[in-house]
Short mmCIF file of C-alpha atoms in Angstrom, two decimals:
data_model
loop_
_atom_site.label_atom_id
_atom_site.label_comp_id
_atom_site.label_asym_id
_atom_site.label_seq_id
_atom_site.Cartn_x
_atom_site.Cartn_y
_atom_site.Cartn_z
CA UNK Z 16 101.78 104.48 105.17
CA UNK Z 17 100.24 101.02 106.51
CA UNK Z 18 97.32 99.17 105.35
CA UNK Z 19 95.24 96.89 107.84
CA UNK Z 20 93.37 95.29 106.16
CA UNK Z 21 89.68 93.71 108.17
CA UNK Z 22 89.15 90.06 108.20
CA UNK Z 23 87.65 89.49 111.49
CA UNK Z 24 84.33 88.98 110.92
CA UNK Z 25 82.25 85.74 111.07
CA UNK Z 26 80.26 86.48 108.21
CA UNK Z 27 77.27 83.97 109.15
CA UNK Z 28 74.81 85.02 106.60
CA UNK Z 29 76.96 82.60 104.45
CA UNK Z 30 77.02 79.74 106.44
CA UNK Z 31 77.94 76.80 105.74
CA UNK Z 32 80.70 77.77 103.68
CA UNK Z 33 82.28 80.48 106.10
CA UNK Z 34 81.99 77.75 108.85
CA UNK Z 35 85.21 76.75 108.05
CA UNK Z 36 86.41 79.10 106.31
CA UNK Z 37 87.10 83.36 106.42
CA UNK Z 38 85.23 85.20 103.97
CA UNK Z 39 87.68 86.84 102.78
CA UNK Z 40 89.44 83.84 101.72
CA UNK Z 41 86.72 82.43 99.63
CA UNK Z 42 87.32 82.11 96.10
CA UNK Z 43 86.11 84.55 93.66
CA UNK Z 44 86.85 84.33 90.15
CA UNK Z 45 89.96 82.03 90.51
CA UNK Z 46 91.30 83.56 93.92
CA UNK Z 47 90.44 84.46 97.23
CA UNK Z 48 88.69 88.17 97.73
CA UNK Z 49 91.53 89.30 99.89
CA UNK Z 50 94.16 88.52 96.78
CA UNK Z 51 91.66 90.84 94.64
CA UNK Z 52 91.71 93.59 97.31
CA UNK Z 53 95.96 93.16 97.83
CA UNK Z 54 96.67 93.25 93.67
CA UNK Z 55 94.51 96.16 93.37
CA UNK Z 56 96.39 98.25 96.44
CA UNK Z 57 99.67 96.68 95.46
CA UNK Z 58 101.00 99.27 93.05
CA UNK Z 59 100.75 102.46 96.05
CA UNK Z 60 104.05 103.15 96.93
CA UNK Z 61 105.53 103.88 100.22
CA UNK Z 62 103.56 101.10 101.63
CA UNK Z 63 105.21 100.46 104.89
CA UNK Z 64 103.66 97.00 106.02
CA UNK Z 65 100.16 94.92 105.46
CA UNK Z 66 98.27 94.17 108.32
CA UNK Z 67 95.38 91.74 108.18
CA UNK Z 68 92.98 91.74 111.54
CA UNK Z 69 91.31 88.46 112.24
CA UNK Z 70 90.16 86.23 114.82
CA UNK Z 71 91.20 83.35 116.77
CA UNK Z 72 89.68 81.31 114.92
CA UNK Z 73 90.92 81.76 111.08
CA UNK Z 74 94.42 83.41 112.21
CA UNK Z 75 96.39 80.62 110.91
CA UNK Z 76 94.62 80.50 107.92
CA UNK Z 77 95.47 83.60 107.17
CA UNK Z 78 98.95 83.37 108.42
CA UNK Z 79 99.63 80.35 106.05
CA UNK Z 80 97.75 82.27 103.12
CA UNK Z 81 100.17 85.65 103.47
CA UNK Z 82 103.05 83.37 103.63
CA UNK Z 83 102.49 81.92 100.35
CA UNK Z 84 101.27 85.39 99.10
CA UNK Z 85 104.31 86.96 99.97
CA UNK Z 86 106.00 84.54 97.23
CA UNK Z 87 104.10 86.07 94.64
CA UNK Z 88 104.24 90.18 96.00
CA UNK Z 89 107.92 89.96 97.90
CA UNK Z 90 107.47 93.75 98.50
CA UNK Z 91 104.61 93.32 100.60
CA UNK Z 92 105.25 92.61 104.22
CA UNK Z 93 102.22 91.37 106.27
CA UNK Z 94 101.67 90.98 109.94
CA UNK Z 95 98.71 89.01 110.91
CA UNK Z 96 96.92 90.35 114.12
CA UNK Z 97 94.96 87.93 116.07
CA UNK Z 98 91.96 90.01 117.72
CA UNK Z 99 91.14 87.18 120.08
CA UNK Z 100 87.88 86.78 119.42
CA UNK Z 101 86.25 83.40 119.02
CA UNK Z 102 82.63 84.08 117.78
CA UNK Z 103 80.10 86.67 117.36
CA UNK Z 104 79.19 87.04 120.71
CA UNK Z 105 82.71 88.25 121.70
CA UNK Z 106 83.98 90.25 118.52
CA UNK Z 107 85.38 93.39 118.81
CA UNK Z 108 83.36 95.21 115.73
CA UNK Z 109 85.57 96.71 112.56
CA UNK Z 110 86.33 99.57 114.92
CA UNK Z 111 87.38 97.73 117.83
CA UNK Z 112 89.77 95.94 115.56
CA UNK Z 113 90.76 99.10 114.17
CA UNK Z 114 91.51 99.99 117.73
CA UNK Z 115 93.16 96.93 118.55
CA UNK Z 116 95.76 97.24 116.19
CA UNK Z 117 96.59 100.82 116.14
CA UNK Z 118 97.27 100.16 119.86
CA UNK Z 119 98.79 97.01 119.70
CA UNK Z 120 101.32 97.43 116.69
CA UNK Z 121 101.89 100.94 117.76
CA UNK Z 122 100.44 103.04 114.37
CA UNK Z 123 100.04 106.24 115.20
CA UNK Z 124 103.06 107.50 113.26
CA UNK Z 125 102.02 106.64 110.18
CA UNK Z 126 99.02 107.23 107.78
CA UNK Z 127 97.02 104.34 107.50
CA UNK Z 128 94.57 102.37 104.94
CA UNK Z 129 91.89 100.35 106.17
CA UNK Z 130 90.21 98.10 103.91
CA UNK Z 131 87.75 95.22 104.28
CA UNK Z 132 88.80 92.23 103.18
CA UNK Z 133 85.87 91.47 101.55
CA UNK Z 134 85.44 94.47 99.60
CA UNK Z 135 85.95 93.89 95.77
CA UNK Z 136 87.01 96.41 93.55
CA UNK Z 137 87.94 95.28 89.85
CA UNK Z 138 90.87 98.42 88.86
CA UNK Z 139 94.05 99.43 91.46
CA UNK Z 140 93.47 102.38 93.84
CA UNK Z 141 97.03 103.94 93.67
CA UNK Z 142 95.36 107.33 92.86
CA UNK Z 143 93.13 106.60 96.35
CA UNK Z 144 96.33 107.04 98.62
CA UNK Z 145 97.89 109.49 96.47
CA UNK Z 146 94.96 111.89 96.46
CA UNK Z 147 93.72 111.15 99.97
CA UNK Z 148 97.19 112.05 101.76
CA UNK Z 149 95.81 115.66 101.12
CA UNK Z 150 93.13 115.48 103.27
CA UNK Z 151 93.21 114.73 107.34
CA UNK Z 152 90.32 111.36 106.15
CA UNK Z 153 89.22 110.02 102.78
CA UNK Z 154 86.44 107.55 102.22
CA UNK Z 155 85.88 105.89 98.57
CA UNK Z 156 82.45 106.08 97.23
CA UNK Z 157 80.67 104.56 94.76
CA UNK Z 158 77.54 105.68 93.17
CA UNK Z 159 74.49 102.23 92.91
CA UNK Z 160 72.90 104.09 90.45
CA UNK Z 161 69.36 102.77 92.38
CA UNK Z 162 68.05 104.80 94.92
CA UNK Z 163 65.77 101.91 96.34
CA UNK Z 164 69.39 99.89 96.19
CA UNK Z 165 71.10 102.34 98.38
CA UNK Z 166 69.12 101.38 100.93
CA UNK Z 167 70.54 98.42 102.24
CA UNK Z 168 73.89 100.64 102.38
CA UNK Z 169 75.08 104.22 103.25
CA UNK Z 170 74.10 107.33 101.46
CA UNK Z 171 76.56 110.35 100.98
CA UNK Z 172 76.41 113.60 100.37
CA UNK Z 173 79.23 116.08 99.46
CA UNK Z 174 79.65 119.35 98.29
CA UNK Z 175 81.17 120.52 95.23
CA UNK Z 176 84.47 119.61 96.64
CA UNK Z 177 84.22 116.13 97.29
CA UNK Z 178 83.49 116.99 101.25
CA UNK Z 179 81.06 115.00 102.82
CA UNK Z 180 77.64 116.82 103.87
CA UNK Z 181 75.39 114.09 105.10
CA UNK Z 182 76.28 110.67 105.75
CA UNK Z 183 73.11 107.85 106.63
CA UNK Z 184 73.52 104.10 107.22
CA UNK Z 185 70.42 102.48 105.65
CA UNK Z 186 68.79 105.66 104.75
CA UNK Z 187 64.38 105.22 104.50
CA UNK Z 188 63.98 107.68 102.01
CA UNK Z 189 67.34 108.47 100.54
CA UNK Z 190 68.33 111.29 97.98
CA UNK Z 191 71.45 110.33 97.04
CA UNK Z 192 72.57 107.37 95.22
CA UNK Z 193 76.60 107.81 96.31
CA UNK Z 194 77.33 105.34 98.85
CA UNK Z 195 80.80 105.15 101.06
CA UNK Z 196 82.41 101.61 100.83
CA UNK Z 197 84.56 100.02 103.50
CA UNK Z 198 87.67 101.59 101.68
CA UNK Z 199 89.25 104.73 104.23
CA UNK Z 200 92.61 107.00 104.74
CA UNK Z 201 93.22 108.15 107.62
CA UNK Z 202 96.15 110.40 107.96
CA UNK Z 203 98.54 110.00 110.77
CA UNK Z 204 96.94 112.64 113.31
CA UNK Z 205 93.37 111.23 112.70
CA UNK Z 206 94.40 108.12 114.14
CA UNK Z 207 94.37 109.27 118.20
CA UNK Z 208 90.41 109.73 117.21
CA UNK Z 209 90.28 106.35 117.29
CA UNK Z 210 91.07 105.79 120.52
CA UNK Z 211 88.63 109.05 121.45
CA UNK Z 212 85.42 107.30 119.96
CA UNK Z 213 85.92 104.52 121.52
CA UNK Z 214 86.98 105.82 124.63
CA UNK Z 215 83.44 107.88 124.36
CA UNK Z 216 81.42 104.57 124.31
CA UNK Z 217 80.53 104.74 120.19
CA UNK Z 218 79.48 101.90 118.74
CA UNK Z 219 82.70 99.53 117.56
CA UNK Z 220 81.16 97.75 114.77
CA UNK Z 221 80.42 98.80 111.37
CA UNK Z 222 83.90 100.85 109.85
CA UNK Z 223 81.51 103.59 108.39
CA UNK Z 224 79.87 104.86 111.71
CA UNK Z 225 83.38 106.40 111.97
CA UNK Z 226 82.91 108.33 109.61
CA UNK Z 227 79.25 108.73 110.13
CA UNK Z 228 81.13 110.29 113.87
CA UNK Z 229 84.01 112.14 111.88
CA UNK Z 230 82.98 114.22 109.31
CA UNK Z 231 81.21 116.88 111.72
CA UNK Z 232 84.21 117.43 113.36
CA UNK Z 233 86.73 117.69 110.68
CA UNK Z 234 86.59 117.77 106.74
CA UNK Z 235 86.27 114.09 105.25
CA UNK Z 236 86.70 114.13 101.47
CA UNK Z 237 85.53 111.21 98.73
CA UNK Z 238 87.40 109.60 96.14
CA UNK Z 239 84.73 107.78 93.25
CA UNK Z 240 85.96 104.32 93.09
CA UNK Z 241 86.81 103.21 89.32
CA UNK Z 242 85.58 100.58 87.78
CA UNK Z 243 83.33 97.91 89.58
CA UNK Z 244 82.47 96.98 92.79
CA UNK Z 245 80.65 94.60 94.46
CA UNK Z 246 79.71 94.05 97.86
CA UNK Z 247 79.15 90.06 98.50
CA UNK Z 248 76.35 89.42 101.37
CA UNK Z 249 74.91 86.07 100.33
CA UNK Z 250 76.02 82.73 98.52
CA UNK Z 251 73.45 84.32 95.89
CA UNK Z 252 76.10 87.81 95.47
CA UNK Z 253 79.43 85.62 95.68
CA UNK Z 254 77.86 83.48 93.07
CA UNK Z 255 77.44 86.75 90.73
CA UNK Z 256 80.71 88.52 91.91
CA UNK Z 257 82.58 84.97 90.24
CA UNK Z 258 80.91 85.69 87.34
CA UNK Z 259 81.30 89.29 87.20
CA UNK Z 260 84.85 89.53 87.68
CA UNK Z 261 85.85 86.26 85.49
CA UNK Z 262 86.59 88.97 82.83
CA UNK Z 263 88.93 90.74 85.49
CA UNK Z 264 91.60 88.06 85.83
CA UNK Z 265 94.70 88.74 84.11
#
């Protein structure tokens, strides 16, 4: 299996600081979010190669950060894909990356990972791959415990197996506090799909609206993250995540 790993966004709502500087390479806690996302998929095995999306503008950031990474995790090997972009107004949208890559590093015969690179998660997923490769797509969830929270996110619903039901971005009047984080498996013939929804006009942004377009047409199961996670939209939430997972570092 791959993992590609999204880091193309400009994430603007924290300006200044992402002015010069991906998001995902902002420090949390000691080390940049993309470190906390790697250490925690590290331990799944059979990981073929580490792909990291980004943009024209921050791809040799990130190419100088993997390098000195890889001194630290030699098993890793990472290719950094440069999407081209050079601002909002021309991005491709988490899907259209998705797309991009798939296409242009030829991953359609392999399962695949895709994770945003902000996306913190304080305990290692190994049992997300392991379980997930029995299913054609898996999507993490994690359950807010607030139903007026859930509304600035996605609300799930599954059956008694773990199958998504119902799946709402931003949901008005939500029933469900189970929300799907940016944290998928696809399985190898899933990936062509890709290609289909964008072919079809979907929207490319937004990784969920995938699945949001999947699960009618084929089963989609969850996996309930362990542990914490945090999703980091403002200086005000990457402030709290550095405190939160302080207690995290090893």
């Amino acid at each position: 299996m791959n993992i590609l790993i999204l880091a193309a966004g400009y994430a603007t709502r924290l300006y200044p600081l992402t002015l010069t500087k991906a998001k995902p390479l902002l420090d949390v806690a000691g080390k940049p979010m993309i470190e906390w996302v790697l250490d925690n998929l590290a331990p799944i095995p059979d990981i073929e190669r580490v792909y990291v999306v980004t943009n024209n503008k921050f791809a040799a950031d990130f190419q100088a950060w993997a390098d000195e990474y890889t001194k630290r995790q030699p098993k890793l090997a990472f290719t950094i894909v440069n999407d081209g972009s050079t601002s909002d107004a021309d991005k491709l949208g988490a899907i259209g990356d998705i797309h991009h890559v798939i296409n242009k590093e030829n991953l359609l015969n392999s399962d695949l990972l895709v994770v945003a690179g902000d996306n913190l998660f304080s305990q290692p997923v190994a049992e997300f791959a392991a379980y997930a490769k029995n299913f054609p797509a898996t999507l993490a969830v994690y359950d807010v415990g607030d139903l007026d929270a859930i509304k600035k996110y996605n609300s799930i619903e599954t059956d008694e197996t773990g199958r998504i039901t119902h799946f709402e971005e931003k949901p008005a009047t939500p029933t469900s506090t189970l929300t799907g984080i940016a944290l998928y498996y696809y399985r190898k013939d899933v990936l062509p799909l890709v290609n289909a929804y964008i072919s079809d006009g979907n929207n490319p942004d937004q990784p969920g609206r995938f699945v949001q377009w999947l699960y009618p047409r084929m089963e989609v199961s969850t996996w309930t993250v362990p542990g914490t996670w945090f999703d980091i939209g403002s200086k005000e939430t990457l402030e709290e995540a550095g405190e939160v997972f302080a207690k995290f570092r090893s």
